[in-house]
mmCIF file with all atom_site columns, C-alpha atoms in Angstrom:
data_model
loop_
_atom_site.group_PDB
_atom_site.id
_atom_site.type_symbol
_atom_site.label_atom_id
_atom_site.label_alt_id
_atom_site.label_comp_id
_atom_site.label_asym_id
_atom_site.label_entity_id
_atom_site.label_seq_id
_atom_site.pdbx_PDB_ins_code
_atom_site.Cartn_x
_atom_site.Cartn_y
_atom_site.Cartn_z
_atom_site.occupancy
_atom_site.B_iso_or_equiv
_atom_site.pdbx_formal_charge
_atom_site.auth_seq_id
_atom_site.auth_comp_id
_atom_site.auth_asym_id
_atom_site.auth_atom_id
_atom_site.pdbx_PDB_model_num
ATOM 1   C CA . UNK Q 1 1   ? 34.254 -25.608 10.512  1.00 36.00 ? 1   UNK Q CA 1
ATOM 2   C CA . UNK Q 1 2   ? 36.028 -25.669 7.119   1.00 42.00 ? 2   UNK Q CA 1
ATOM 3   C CA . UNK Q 1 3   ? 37.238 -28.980 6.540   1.00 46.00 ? 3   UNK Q CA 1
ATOM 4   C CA . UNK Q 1 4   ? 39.692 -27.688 3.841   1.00 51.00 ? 4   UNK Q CA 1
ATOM 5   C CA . UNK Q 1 5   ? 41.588 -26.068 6.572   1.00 52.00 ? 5   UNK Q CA 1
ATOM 6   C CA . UNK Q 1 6   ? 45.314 -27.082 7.268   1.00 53.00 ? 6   UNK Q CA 1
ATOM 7   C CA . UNK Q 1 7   ? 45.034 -27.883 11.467  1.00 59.00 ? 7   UNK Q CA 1
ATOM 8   C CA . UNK Q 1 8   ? 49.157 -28.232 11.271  1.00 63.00 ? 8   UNK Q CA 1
ATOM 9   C CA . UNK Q 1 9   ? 49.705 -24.895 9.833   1.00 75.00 ? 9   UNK Q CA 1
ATOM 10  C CA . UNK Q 1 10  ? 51.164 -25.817 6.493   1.00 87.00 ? 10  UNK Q CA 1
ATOM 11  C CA . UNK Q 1 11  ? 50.588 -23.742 3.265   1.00 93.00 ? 11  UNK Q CA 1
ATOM 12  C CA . UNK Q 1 12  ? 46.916 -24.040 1.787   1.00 96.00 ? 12  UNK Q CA 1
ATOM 13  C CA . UNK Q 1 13  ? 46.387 -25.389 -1.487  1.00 98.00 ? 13  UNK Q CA 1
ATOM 14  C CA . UNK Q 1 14  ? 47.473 -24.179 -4.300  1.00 98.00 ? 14  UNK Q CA 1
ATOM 15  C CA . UNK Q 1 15  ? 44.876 -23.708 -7.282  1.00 98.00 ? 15  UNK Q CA 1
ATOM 16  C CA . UNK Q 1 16  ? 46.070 -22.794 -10.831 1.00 97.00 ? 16  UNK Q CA 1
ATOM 17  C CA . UNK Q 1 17  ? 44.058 -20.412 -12.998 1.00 96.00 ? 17  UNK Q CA 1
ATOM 18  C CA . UNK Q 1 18  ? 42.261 -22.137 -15.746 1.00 97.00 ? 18  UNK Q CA 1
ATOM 19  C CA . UNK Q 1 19  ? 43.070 -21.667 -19.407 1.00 97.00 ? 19  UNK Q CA 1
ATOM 20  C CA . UNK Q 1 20  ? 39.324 -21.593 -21.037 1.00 97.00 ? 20  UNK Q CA 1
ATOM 21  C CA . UNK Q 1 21  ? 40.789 -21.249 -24.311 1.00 97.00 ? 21  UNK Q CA 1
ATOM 22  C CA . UNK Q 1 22  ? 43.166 -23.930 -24.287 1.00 98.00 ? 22  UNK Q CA 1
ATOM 23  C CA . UNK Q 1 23  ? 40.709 -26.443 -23.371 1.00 97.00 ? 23  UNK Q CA 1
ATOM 24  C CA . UNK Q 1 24  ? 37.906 -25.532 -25.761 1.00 97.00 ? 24  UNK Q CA 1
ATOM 25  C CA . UNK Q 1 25  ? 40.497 -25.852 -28.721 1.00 97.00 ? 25  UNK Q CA 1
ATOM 26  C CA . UNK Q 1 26  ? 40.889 -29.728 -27.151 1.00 95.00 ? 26  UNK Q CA 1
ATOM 27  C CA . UNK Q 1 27  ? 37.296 -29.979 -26.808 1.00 94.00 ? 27  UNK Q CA 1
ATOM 28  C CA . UNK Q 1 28  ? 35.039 -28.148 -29.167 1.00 89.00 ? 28  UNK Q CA 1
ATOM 29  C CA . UNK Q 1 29  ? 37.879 -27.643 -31.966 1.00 85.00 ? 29  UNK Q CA 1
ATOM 30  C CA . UNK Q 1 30  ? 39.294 -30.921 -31.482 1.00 90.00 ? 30  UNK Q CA 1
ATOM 31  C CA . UNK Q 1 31  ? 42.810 -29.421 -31.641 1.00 96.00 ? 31  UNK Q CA 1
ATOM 32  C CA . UNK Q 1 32  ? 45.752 -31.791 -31.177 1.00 97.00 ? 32  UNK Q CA 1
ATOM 33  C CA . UNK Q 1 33  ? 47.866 -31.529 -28.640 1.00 97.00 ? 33  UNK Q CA 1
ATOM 34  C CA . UNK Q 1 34  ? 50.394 -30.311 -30.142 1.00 98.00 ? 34  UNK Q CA 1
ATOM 35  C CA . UNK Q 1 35  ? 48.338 -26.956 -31.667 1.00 97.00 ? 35  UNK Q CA 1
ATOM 36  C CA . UNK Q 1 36  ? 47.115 -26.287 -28.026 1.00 98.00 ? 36  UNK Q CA 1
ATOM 37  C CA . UNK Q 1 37  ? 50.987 -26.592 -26.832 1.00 98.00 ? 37  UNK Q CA 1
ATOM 38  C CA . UNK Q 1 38  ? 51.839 -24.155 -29.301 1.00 98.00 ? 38  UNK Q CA 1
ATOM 39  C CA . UNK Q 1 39  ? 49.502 -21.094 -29.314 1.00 98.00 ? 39  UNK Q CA 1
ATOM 40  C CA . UNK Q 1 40  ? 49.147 -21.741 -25.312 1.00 98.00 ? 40  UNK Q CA 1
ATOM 41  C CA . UNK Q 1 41  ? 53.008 -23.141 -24.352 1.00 98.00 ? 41  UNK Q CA 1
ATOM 42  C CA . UNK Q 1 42  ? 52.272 -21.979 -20.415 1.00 97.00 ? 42  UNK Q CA 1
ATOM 43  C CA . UNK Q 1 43  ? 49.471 -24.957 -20.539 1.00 98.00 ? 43  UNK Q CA 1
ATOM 44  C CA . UNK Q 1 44  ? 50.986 -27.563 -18.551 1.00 98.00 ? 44  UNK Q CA 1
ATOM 45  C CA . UNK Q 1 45  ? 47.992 -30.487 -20.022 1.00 98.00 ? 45  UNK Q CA 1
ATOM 46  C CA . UNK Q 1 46  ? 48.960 -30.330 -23.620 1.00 98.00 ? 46  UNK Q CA 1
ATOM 47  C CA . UNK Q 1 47  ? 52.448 -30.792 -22.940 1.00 98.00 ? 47  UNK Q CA 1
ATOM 48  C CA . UNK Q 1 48  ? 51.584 -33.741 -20.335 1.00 98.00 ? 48  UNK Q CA 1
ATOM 49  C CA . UNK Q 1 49  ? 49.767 -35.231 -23.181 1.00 98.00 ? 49  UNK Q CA 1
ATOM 50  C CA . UNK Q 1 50  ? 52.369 -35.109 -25.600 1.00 98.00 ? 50  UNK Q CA 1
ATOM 51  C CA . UNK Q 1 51  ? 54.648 -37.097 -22.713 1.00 98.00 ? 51  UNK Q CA 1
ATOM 52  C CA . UNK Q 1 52  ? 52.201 -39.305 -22.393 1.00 98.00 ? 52  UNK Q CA 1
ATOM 53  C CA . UNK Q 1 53  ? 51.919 -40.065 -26.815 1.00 98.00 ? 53  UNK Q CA 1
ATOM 54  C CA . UNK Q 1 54  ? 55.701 -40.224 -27.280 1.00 98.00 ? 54  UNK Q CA 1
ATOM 55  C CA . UNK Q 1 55  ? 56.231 -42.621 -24.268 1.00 98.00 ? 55  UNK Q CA 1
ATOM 56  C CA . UNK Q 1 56  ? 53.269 -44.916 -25.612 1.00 98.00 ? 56  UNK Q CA 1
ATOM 57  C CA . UNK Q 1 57  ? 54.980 -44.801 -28.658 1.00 98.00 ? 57  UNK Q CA 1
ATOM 58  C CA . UNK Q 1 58  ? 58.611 -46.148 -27.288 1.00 98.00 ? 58  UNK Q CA 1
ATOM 59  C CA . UNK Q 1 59  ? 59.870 -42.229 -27.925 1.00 98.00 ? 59  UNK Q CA 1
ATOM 60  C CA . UNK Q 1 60  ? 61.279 -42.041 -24.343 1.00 98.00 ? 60  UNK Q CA 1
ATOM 61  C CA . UNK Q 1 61  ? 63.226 -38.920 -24.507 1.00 98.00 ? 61  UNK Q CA 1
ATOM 62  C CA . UNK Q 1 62  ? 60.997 -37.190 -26.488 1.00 98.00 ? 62  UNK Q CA 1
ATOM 63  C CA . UNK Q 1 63  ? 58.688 -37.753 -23.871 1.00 98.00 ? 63  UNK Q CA 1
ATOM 64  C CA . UNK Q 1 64  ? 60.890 -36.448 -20.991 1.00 98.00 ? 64  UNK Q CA 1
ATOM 65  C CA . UNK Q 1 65  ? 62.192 -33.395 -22.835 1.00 98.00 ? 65  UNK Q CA 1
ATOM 66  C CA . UNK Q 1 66  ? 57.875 -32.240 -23.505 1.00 98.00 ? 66  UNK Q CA 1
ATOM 67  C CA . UNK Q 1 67  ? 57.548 -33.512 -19.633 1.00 98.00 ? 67  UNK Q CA 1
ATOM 68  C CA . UNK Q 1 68  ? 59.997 -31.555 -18.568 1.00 98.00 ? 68  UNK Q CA 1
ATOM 69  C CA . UNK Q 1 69  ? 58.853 -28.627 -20.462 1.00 98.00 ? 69  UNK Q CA 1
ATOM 70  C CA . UNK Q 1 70  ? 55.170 -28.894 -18.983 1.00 98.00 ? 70  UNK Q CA 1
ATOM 71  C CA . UNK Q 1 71  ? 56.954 -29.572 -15.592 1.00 98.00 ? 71  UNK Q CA 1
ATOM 72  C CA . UNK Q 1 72  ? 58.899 -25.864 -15.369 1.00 98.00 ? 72  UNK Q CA 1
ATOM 73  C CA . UNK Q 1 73  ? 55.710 -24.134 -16.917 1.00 98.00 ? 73  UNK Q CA 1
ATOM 74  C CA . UNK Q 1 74  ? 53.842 -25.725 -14.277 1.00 98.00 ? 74  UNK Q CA 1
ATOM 75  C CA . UNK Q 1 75  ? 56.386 -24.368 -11.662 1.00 98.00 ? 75  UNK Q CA 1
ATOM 76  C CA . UNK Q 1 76  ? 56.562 -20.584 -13.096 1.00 98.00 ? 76  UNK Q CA 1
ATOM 77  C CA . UNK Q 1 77  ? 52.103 -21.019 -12.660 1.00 97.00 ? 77  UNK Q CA 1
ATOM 78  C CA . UNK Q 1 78  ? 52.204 -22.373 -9.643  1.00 98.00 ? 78  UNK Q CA 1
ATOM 79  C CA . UNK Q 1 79  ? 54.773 -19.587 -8.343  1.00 97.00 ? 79  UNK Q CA 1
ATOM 80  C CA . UNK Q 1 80  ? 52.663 -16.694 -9.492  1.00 97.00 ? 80  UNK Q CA 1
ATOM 81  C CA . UNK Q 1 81  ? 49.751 -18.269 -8.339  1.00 97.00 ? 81  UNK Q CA 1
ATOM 82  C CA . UNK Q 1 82  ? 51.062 -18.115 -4.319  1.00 96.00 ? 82  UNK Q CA 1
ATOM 83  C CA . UNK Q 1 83  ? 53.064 -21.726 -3.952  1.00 97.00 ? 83  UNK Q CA 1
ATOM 84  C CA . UNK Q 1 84  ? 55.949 -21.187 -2.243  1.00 94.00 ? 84  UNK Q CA 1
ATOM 85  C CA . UNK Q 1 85  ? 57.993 -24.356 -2.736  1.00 94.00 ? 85  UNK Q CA 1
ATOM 86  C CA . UNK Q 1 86  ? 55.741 -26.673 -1.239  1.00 95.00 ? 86  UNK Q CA 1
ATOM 87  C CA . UNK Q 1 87  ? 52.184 -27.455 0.216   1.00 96.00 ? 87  UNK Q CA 1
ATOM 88  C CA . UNK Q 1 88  ? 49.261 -29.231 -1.794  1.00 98.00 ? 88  UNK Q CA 1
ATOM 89  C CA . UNK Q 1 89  ? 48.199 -28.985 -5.189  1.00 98.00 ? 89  UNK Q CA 1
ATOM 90  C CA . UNK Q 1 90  ? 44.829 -31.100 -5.532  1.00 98.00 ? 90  UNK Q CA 1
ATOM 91  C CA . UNK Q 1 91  ? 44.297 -32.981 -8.294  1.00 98.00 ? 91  UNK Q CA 1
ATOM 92  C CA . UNK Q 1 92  ? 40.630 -32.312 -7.560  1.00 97.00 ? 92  UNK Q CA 1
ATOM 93  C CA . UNK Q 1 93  ? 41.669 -29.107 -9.297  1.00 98.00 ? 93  UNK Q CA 1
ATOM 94  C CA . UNK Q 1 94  ? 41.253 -29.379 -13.163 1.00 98.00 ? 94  UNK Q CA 1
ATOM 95  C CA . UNK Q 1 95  ? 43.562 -26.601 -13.949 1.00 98.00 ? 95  UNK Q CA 1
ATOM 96  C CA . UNK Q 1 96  ? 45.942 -28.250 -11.514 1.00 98.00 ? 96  UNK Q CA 1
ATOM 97  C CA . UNK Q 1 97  ? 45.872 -31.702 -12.957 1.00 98.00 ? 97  UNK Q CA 1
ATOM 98  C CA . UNK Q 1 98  ? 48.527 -30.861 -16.142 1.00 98.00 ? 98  UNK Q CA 1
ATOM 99  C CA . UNK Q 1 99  ? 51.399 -29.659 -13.885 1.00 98.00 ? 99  UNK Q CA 1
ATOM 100 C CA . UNK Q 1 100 ? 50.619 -32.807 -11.727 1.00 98.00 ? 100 UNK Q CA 1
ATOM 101 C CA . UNK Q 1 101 ? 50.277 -35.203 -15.392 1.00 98.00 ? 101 UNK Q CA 1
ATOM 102 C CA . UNK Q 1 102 ? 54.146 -33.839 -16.295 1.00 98.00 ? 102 UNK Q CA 1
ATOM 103 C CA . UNK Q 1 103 ? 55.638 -34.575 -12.911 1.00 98.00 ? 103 UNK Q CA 1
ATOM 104 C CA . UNK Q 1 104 ? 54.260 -38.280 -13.024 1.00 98.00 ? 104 UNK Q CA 1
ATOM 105 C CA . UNK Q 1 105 ? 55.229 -38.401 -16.629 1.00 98.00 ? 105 UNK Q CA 1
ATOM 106 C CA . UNK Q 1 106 ? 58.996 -36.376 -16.186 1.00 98.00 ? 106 UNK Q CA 1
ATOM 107 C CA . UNK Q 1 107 ? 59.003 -39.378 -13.041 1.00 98.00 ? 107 UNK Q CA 1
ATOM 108 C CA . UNK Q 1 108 ? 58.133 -42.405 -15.697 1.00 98.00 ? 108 UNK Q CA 1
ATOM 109 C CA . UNK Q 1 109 ? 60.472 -40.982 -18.148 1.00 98.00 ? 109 UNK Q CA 1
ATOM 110 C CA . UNK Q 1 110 ? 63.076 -40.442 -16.335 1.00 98.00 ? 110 UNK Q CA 1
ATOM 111 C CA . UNK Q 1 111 ? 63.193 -43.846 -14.321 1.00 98.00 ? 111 UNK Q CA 1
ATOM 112 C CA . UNK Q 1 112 ? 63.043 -44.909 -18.166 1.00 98.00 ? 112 UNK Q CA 1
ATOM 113 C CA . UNK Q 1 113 ? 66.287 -43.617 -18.791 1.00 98.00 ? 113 UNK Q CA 1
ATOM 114 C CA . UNK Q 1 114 ? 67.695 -44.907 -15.813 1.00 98.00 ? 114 UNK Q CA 1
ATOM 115 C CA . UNK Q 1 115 ? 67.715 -41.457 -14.304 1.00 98.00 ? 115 UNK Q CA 1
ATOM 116 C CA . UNK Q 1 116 ? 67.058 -43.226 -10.844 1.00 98.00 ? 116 UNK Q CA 1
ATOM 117 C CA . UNK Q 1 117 ? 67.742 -39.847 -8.362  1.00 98.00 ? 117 UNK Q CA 1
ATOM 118 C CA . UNK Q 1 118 ? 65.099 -38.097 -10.493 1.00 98.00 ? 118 UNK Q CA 1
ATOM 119 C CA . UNK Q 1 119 ? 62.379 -40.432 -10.694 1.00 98.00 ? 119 UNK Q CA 1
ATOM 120 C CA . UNK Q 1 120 ? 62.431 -41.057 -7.400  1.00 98.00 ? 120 UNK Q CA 1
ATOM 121 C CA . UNK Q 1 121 ? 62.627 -37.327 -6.573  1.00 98.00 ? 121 UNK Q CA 1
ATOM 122 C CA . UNK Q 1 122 ? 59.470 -36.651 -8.729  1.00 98.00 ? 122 UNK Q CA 1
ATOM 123 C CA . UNK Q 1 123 ? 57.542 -39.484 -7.348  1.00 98.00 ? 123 UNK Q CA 1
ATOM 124 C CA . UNK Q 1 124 ? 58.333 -37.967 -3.900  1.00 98.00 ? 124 UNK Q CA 1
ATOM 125 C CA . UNK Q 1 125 ? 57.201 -34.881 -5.075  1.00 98.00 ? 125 UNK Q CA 1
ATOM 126 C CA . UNK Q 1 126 ? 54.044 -36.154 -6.887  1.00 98.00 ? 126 UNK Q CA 1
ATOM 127 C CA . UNK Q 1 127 ? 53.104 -37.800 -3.071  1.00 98.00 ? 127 UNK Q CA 1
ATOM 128 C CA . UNK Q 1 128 ? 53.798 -34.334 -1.509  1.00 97.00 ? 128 UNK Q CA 1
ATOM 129 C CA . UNK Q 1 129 ? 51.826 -32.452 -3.933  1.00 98.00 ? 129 UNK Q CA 1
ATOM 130 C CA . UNK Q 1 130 ? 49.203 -34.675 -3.871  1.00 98.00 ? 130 UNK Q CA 1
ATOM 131 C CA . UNK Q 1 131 ? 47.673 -38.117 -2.292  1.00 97.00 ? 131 UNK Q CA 1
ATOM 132 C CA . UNK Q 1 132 ? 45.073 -38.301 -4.832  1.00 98.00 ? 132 UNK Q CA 1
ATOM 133 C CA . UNK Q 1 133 ? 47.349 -37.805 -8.114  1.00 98.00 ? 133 UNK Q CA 1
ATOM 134 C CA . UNK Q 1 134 ? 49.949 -40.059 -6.801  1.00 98.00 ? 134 UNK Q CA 1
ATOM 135 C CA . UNK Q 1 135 ? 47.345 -43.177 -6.935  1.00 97.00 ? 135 UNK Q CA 1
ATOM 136 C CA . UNK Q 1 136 ? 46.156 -41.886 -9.499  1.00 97.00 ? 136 UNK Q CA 1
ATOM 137 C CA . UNK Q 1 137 ? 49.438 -41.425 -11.900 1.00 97.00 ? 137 UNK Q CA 1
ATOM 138 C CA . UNK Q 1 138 ? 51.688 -44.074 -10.444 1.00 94.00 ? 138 UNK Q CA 1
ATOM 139 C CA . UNK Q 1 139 ? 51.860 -47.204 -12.941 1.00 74.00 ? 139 UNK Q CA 1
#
């Protein structure tokens, strides 16, 4: 039996492709954020990260414009990689976890800005997408 397999019917998940490159510039080159975001902008992490600097840093609306950003990359990925609107997208996943990182931090930001209808929207969709990144990125 595969235990991975939806018994309701619903869409299976959905796994992004991984970017090699972009992470070995974080890792082995120790490239900022902000270098990654540039020479890979469809790289959902290094824009999460840079949400998740500028809000540390008070920079709210900084950090919901590079959310929001990593947040519509994500969706354009997730599209061409099969996801049709909705269905699970593990945070298990590495290449998965960026697109998931933006939502929560497009979610924080906005409820920041008093932007109640989205917040609550993203955290909705954060829960749909995934159990695991919900407790995980809900603080």
């Amino acid at each position: 039996m595969n235990l991975h397999e939806n018994l309701l019917g619903g869409p299976p998940p959905t796994h992004l492709p991984e970017n090699e490159d972009a992470y070995r510039m974080l890792a082995e080159e120790s490239a900022s954020p902000t270098q990654v975001a540039a020479a890979h902008p469809t790289f959902s992490l290094a824009w999460a990260m840079l949400a998740d600097d500028a809000f540390e840093a008070g920079r709210v609306v900084e950090s919901y414009a590079y959310a929001r950003t990593g947040y519509h990359r994500g969706l354009d990925a997730l599209r061409r990689a099969g996801w049709k609107g909705h269905g699970p997208i593990p945070f298990s996943h590495r290449a998965n976890r960026g697109f998931l990182r933006c939502l929560a931090a497009l979610a924080r930001a906005a409820g920041a800005i008093e932007e109640t209808e989205e917040a609550e929207r993203c955290w909705q969709f954060l829960k749909d997408s995934s159990d695991e990144a919900y407790a995980e990125l809900k603080r």
